[in-house]
XYZ file of C-alpha atoms in Angstrom:
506
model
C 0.000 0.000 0.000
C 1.496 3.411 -0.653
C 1.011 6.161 1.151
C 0.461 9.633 -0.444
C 1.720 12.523 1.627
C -0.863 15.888 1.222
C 0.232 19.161 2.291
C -1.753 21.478 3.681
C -3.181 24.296 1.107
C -3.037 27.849 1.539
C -6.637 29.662 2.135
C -6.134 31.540 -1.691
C -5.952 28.352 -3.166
C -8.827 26.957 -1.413
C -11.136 30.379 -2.000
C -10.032 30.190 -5.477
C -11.438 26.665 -6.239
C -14.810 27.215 -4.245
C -15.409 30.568 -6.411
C -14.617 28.462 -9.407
C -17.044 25.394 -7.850
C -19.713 28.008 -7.409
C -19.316 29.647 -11.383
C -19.474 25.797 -12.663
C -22.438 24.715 -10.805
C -24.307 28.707 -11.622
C -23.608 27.335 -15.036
C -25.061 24.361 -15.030
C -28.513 25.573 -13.363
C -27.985 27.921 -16.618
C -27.682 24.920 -19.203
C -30.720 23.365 -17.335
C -32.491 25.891 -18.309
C -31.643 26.101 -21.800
C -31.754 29.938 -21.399
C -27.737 30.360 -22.221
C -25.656 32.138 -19.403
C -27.291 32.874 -15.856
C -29.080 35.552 -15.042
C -30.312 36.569 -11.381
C -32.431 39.171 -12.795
C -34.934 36.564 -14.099
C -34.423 34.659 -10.813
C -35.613 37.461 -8.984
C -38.543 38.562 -11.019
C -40.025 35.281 -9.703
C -43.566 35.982 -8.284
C -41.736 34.610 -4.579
C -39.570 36.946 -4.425
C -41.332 39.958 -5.605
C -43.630 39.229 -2.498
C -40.653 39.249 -0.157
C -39.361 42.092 -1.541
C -42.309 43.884 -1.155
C -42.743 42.917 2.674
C -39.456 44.271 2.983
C -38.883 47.559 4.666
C -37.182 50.429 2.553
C -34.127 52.254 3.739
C -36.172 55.176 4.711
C -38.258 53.194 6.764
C -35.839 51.562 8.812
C -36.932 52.771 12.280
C -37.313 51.261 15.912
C -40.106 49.378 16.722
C -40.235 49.716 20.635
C -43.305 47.481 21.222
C -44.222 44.513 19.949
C -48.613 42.938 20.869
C -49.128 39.626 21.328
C -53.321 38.886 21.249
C -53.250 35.294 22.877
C -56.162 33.464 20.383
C -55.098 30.984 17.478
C -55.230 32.498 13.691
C -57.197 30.541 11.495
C -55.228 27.772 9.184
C -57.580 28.706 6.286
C -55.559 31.758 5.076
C -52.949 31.751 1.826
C -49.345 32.238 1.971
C -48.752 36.072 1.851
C -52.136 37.031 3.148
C -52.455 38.781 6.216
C -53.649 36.572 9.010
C -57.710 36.094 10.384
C -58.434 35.887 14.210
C -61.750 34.866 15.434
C -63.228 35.985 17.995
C -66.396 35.209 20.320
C -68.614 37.872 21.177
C -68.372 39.434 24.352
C -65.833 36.839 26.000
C -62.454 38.669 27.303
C -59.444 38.046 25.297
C -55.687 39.108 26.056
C -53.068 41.017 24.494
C -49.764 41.199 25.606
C -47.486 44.352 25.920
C -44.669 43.529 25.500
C -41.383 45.586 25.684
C -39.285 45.453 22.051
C -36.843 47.916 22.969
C -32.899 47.071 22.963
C -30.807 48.055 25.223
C -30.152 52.125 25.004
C -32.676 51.914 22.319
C -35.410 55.151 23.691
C -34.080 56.123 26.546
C -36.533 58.662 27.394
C -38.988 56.533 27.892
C -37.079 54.928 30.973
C -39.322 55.487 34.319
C -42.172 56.782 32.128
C -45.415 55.867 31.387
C -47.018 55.634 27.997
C -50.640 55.536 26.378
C -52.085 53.229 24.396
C -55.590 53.518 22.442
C -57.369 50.347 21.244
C -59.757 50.543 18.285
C -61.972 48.238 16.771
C -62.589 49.641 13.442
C -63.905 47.893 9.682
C -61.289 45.894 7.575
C -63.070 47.413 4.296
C -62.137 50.317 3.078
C -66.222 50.909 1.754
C -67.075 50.350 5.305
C -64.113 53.291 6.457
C -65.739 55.984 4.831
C -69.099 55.233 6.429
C -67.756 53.958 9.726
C -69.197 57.054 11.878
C -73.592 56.199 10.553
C -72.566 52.523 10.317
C -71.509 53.160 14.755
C -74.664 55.573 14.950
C -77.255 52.744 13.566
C -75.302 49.975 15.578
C -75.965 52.724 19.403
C -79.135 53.202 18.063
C -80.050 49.144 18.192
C -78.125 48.509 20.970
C -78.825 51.198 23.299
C -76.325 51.649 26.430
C -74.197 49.286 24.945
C -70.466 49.369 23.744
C -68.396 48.053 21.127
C -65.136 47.123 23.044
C -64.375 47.101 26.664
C -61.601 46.362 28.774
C -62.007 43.425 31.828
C -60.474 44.997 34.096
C -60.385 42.679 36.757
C -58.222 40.071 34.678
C -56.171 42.876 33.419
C -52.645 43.659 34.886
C -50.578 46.514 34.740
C -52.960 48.930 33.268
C -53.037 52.622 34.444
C -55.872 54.981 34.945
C -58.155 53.254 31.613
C -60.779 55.386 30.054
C -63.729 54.723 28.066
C -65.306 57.630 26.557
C -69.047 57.482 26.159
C -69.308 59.140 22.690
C -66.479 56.526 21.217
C -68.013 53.222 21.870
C -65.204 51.651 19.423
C -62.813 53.342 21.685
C -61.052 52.377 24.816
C -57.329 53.519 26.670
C -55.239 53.648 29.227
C -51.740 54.247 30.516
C -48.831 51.383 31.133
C -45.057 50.912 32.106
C -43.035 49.504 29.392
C -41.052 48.427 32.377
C -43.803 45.826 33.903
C -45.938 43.056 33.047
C -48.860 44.406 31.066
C -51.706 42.540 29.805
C -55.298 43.760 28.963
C -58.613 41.625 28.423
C -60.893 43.413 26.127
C -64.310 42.186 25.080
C -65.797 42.698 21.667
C -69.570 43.138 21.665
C -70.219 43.800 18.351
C -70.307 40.411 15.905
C -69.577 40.889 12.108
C -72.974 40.199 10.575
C -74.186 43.156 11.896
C -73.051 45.541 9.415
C -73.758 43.424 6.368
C -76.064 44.976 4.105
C -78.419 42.209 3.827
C -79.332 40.382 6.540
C -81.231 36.883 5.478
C -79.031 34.506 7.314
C -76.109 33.208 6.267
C -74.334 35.744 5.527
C -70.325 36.413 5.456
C -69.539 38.680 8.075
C -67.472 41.672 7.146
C -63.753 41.563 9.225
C -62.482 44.059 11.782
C -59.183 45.408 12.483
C -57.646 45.563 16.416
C -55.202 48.882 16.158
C -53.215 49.840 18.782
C -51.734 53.415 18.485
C -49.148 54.017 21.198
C -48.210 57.720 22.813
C -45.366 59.087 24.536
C -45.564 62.202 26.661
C -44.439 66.006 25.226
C -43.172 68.154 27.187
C -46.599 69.693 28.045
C -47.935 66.284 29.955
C -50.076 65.432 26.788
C -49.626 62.075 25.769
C -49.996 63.205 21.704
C -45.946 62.234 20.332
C -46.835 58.439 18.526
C -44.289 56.062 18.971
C -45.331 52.822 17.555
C -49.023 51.323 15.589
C -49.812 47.893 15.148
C -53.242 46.091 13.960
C -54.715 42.747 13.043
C -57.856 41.442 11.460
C -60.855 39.476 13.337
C -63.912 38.490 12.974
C -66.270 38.450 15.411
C -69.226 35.839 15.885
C -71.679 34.755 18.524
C -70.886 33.245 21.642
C -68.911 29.805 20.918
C -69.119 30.460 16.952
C -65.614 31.339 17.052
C -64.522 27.947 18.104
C -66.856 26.343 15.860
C -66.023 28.354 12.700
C -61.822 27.419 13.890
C -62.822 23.785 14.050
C -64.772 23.695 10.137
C -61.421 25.808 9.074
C -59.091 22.996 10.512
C -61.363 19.963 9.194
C -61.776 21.419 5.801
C -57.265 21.712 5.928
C -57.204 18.069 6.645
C -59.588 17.411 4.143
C -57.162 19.146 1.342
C -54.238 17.130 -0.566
C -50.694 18.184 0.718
C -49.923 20.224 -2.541
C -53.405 21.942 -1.374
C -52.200 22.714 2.114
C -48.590 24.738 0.754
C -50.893 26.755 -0.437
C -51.926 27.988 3.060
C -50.296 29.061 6.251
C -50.665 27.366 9.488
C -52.854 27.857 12.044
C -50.297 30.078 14.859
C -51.054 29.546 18.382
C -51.121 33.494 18.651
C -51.457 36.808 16.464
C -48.857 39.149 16.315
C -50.318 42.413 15.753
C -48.372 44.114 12.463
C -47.159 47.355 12.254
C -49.526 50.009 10.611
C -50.089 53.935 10.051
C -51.715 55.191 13.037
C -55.154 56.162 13.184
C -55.933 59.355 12.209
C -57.087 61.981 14.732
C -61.062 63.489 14.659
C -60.701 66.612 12.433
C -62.021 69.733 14.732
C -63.652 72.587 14.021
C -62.119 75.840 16.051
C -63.574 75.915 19.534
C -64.633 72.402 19.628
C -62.978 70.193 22.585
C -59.726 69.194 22.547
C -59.131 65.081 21.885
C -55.695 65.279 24.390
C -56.123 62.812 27.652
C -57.764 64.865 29.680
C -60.754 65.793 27.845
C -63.959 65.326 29.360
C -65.583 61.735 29.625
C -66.694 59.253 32.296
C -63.249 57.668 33.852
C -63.101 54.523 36.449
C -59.340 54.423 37.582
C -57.748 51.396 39.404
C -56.897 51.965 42.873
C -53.985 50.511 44.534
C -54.866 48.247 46.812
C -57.601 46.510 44.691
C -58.634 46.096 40.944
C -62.529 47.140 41.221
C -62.883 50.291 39.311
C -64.042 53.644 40.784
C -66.100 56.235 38.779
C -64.583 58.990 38.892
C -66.247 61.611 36.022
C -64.402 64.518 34.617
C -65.928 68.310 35.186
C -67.574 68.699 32.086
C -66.128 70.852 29.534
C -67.160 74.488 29.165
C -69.804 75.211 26.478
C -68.674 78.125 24.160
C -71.380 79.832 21.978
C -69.664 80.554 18.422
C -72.507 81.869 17.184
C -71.389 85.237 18.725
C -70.712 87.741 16.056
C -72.352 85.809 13.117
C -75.143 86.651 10.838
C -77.720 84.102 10.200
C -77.381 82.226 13.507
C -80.480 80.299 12.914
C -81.325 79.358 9.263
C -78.442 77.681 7.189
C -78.149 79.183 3.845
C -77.271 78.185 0.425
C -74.342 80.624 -0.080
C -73.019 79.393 3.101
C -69.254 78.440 3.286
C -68.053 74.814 4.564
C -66.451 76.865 7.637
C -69.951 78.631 8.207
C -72.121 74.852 7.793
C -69.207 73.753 10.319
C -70.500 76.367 12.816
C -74.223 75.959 12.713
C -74.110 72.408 13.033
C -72.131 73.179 15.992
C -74.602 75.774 16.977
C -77.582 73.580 16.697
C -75.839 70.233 18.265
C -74.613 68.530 15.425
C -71.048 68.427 16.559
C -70.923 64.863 15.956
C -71.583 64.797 12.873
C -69.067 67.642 11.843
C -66.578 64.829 10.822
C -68.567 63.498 8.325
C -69.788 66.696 6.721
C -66.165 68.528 6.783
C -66.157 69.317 2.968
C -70.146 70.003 2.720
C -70.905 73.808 2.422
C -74.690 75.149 2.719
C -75.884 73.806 -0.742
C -74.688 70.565 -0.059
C -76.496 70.037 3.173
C -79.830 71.833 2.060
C -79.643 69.478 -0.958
C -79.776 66.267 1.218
C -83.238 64.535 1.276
C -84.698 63.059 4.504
C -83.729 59.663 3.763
C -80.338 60.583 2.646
C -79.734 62.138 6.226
C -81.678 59.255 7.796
C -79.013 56.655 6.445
C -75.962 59.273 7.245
C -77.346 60.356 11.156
C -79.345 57.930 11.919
C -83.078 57.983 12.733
C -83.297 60.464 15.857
C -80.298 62.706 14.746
C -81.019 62.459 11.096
C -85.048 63.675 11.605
C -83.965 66.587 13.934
C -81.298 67.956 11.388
C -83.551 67.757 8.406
C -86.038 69.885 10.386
C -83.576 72.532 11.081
C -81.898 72.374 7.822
C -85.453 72.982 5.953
C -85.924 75.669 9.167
C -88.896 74.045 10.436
C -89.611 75.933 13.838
C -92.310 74.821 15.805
C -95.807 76.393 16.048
C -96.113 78.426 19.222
C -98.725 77.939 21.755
C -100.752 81.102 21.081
C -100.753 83.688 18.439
C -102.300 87.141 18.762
C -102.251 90.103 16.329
C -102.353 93.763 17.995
C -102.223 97.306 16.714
C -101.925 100.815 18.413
C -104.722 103.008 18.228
C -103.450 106.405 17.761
C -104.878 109.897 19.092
C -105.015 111.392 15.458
C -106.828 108.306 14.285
C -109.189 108.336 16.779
C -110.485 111.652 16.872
C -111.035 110.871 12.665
C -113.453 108.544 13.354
C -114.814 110.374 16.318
C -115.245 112.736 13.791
C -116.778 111.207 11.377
C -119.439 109.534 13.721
C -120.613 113.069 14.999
C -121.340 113.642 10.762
C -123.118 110.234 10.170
C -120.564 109.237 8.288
C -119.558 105.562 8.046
C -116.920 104.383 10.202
C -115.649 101.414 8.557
C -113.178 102.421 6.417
C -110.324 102.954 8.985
C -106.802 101.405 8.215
C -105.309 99.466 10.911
C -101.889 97.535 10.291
C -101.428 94.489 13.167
C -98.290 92.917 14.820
C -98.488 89.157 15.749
C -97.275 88.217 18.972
C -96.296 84.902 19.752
C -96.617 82.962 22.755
C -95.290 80.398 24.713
C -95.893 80.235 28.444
C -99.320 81.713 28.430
C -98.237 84.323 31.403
C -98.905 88.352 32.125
C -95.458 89.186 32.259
C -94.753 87.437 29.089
C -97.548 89.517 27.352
C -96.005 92.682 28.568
C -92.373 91.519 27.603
C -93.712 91.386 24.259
C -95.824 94.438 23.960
C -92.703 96.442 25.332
C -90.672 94.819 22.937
C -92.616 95.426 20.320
C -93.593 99.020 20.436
C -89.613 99.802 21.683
C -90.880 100.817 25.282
C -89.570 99.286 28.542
C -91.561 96.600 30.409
C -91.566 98.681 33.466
C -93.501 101.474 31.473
C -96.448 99.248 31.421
C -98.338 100.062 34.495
C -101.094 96.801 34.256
C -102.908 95.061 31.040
C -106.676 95.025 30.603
C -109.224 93.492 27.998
C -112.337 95.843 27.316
C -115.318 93.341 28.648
C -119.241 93.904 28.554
C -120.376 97.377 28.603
C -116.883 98.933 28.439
C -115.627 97.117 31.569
C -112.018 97.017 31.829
C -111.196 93.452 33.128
C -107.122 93.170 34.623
C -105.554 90.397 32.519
C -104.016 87.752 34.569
C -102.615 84.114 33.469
C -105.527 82.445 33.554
C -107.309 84.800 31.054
C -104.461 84.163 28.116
C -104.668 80.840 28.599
C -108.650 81.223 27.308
C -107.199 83.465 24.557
C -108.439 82.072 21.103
C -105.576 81.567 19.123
C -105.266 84.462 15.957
C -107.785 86.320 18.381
C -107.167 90.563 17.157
C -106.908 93.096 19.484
C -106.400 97.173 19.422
C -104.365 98.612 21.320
C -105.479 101.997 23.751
C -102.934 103.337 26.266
C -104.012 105.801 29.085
C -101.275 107.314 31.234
C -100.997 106.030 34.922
C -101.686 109.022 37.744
C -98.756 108.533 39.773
C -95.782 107.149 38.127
C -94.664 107.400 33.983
C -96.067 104.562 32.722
C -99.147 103.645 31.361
C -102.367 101.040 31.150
C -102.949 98.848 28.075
C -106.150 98.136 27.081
C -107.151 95.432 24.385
C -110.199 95.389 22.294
C-alpha cells in the first residue's frame, strides 16, 4: 500500500477553487435551463420573491419598533401564503393582548421610568365600510342602546393605568402602562360581524375588523400626543362559541385538502402578532370644539392601589362656548353658506358629531340632502332633527295674537266722522303678531314692550275691554282662554302717579 503525503493548502488556493465550484455549478442551473448564461435578474422577477421584496422595509423606513402585541387566540389555518392573518373571535368573551417591551438596550431612553398611552380601536377591515364607519356606529348605538363596542375586563387585566372609556367613542377604549412591567389587557368585543352586512337573510359572510393599537409618549406639556409605535390585526367576530366552531370547520376542511393543497396555506399560529400600521388618524375639529388630548372630558373609572374594582370617577364637564357670537344668520343655514360657516351651525344647533362626516359640505350641499339621505348618514333620531332645522322648520307656538296701536289722530277721525253720520268702517289698521309660549302676564307685557320699543316697566297693568266697556285686569288664567289668531287694538291711558301707562285690548 502506498502512502500519499498531502500538504496542507493555503486559504487563496482553497477560496479560489470554491469561487470556481460556485461559477461551474451557476452554469449548469444555466444549461438546465436552456436559457444560455445565468441571469439573477430573471431569478428574482419570480412571483416569490417579488412578495418578499415587497414585505421588505425600505431604507427610509428603517426605524425602531419599541413594542411589539401579542393577542393570545389561534389564527385561522384557512388563510394563503402572503395574506395577512384572520383571528376569530367570540362575542363578548375577554381576550388578552400582551405588551410587551421590544426595545434594545439604550434603544429610547426617554422613555425609561415613564409611562405611555395606548388607544385600542376596533374599526372595519373594508375600506367601503371606512368611509361610512361614523352612521354605520350611529345605527349599531341606536339598536343597541347603552351598549359598547369594546371594553376592557379589568379585573383580569394587569398593569394597566388609569383606563378610560369615553361614552361618545363606543369603538374606543385607553389607558396608561409601564413599558417596564408586566402588562396585559382583556378586552371584550360586543359587536359580531354580521351586523353591518347589508343584507341580513341569514347566512351571511360577516365583514372583518381590524384591532389597532396606536401608542403615545408624553411632550413636554404632559399630553400624551408624540406616537411612537401602531400595530393592527384582522378578526372576525361571531356569537358566543361560533368562534370555536367556525376554527374547528377551518381545521377539518385543511385536513380534508391534498398536501400540494395545504402549501398553499399558512398554518394555524397559536397566537397573532399584531403588524405594524399607520396610526389612526385623529377626529378633524372645528375651532372651539374640545380638545381630543387625555384629559378631555368623559366618564373615567381608575384602578386603585390596593384593589382592581374600578371607581367612577367623572371629569368636570367641559365648558360650552357659543360661536354663534358675532355671526349673521345664527339660525337658518343658507345656500351661499361656506363649509367653515355649515361647520358652525351644526355646531350651533348640536350637530357636533356629525361635523366629521360633513367637513367638505358647504350650505348647498347640506340643504340638498333629502330626509332619507340624512336618515341613512345620522341615523333615525339625529337624522329627523337635522332635516327639520336644515329645511328651518320651527315649531308652532302655543298662542298667536295680532295687535295694533290706536293712535290719538286716528281716533279723533273717526270720532269725527261719527258726529257727521258718516260711516266708520273704512279705517286702516296695520297688526303685529305676537307669539306665545308660556301663556303668562309678564310674558304679554315683555312682548308688547318689545314690540312698540318701550320698557316693560312702562307698562303700568294690562286690561281686555269686557261687557259694557268694563275694563277686566288680565291675569294668566285669562291668556290661557285666549283664542288663538284672536285681534286686538291697542289703547294706552297714562298712569296718575308714576310714567307709565295702562294697556287696554279690544
Amino acid at each position: 500500500m502506498a502512502w500519499a503525503l498531502k500538504l496542507p493548502l493555503s486559504d487563496e488556493v482553497i477560496e479560489s477553487g470554491l469561487v470556481q465550484d460556485f461559477d461551474a455549478s451557476l452554469s449548469g442551473i444555466g444549461q438546465e435551463l436552456g436559457a444560455g448564461a445565468y441571469s439573477m435578474s430573471d431569478v428574482l422577477a419570480l412571483p416569490i420573491f417579488k412578495q418578499e421584496e415587497s414585505s421588505l422595509p425600505s431604507e427610509n423606513e428603517n426605524k425602531i419598533l419599541p413594542f411589539q402585541y401579542v393577542l393570545c387566540t389561534a389564527t385561522s389555518p384557512a388563510v394563503k401564503l402572503h395574506e395577512e392573518t384572520l383571528t376569530y373571535l367570540n362575542q363578548g368573551q375577554s381576550y388578552e393582548i400582551r405588551m410587551l417591551d421590544n426595545r434594545k438596550l439604550g434603544e429610547l431612553p426617554e422613555l425609561n421610568g415613564k409611562l405611555v398611552k395606548s388607544i385600542f380601536r376596533v374599526v372595519f377591515h373594508d375600506r367601503r365600510l371606512q368611509y361610512t364607519e361614523h352612521q354605520q356606529l350611529e345605527g349599531w348605538r341606536w339598536n343597541r342602546p347603552g351598549d359598547r363596542i369594546l371594553d376592557i375586563d379589568v379585573p383580569m387585566s394587569v398593569g394597566i393605568i388609569d383606563p378610560r372609556a369615553n361614552p361618545t367613542q363606543l369603538n374606543t377604549v385607553e389607558f396608561l402602562w409601564d413599558p417596564a412591567k408586566r402588562t396585559s389587557v382583556f378586552i371584550q368585543v360586543h359587536c359580531i360581524s354580521t351586523e353591518f352586512t347589508m343584507r341580513k337573510h341569514g347566512g351571511e359572510k360577516g365583514v372583518p375588523f381590524r384591532v389597532q393599537i396606536d401608542t403615545f409618549k408624553e411632550n413636554d406639556a404632559g399630553e400624551y400626543t408624540e406616537h411612537l409605535h401602531s400595530a393592527s390585526c384582522q378578526i372576525k367576530v361571531f356569537k358566543p362559541k361560533g368562534a370555536d366552531r367556525k376554527q374547528k370547520t377551518d381545521r377539518e376542511k385543511m385536513e380534508k385538502r391534498t398536501p400540494q393543497e395545504k402549501e398553499k396555506y399558512q398554518p394555524s399560529y397559536e397566537t397573532t402578532i399584531l403588524t405594524e400600521c399607520s396610526p389612526w388618524p385623529e377626529i378633524t375639529y372645528v375651532p372651539n370644539a374640545p380638545s381630543p388630548g387625555f384629559n378631555s372630558s368623559h366618564n373615567s373609572f381608575t384602578i386603585g392601589e390596593g384593589n382592581g374594582s374600578p371607581n367612577h370617577q367623572p371629569d368636570p364637564p367641559a365648558p360650552i362656548i357659543d360661536v354663534s357670537a358675532g355671526i349673521p344668520n345664527a339660525q337658518n343655514l343658507l345656500s351661499t353658506s361656506t363649509p367653515q360657516e355649515a361647520q358652525q351651525w351644526l355646531h350651533r344647533n348640536r350637530f357636533a358629531a356629525f361635523s366629521r362626516l360633513f367637513t367638505n359640505f358647504s350650505g348647498a350641499d347640506l340643504l340638498k340632502l333629502t330626509r332619507d339621505d340624512v336618515i341613512q348618514i345620522c341615523g333615525p333620531a339625529d337624522g329627523i332633527r337635522l332635516f327639520n332645522a336644515l329645511k328651518g322648520r320651527v315649531v308652532r307656538p302655543r298662542l298667536t295674537i295680532y295687535v295694533c296701536q290706536e293712535s290719538q289722530q286716528l281716533r279723533e277721525h273717526q270720532q269725527q266722522k261719527h258726529e257727521n253720520g258718516e260711516p266708520g268702517n273704512g279705517a286702516f289698521y296695520v297688526y303685529h303678531a305676537i307669539y306665545l309660549e308660556e301663556l303668562t302676564s309678564l310674558e304679554l307685557t315683555e312682548k308688547l314692550a318689545q314690540l312698540f320699543n318701550i320698557s316693560p316697566h312702562q307698562i303700568n297693568q294690562i286690561y281686555k275691554q269686557g261687557p259694557t266697556g268694563i275694563h277686566v285686569l288680565i291675569s294668566d288664567e285669562m291668556i290661557h282662554n285666549f283664542q288663538d289668531e284672536s285681534c286686538f287694538v291697542l289703547d294706552t291711558m297714562k298712569a296718575e302717579t308714576s310714567d307709565s301707562y295702562h294697556i287696554i285690548l279690544k
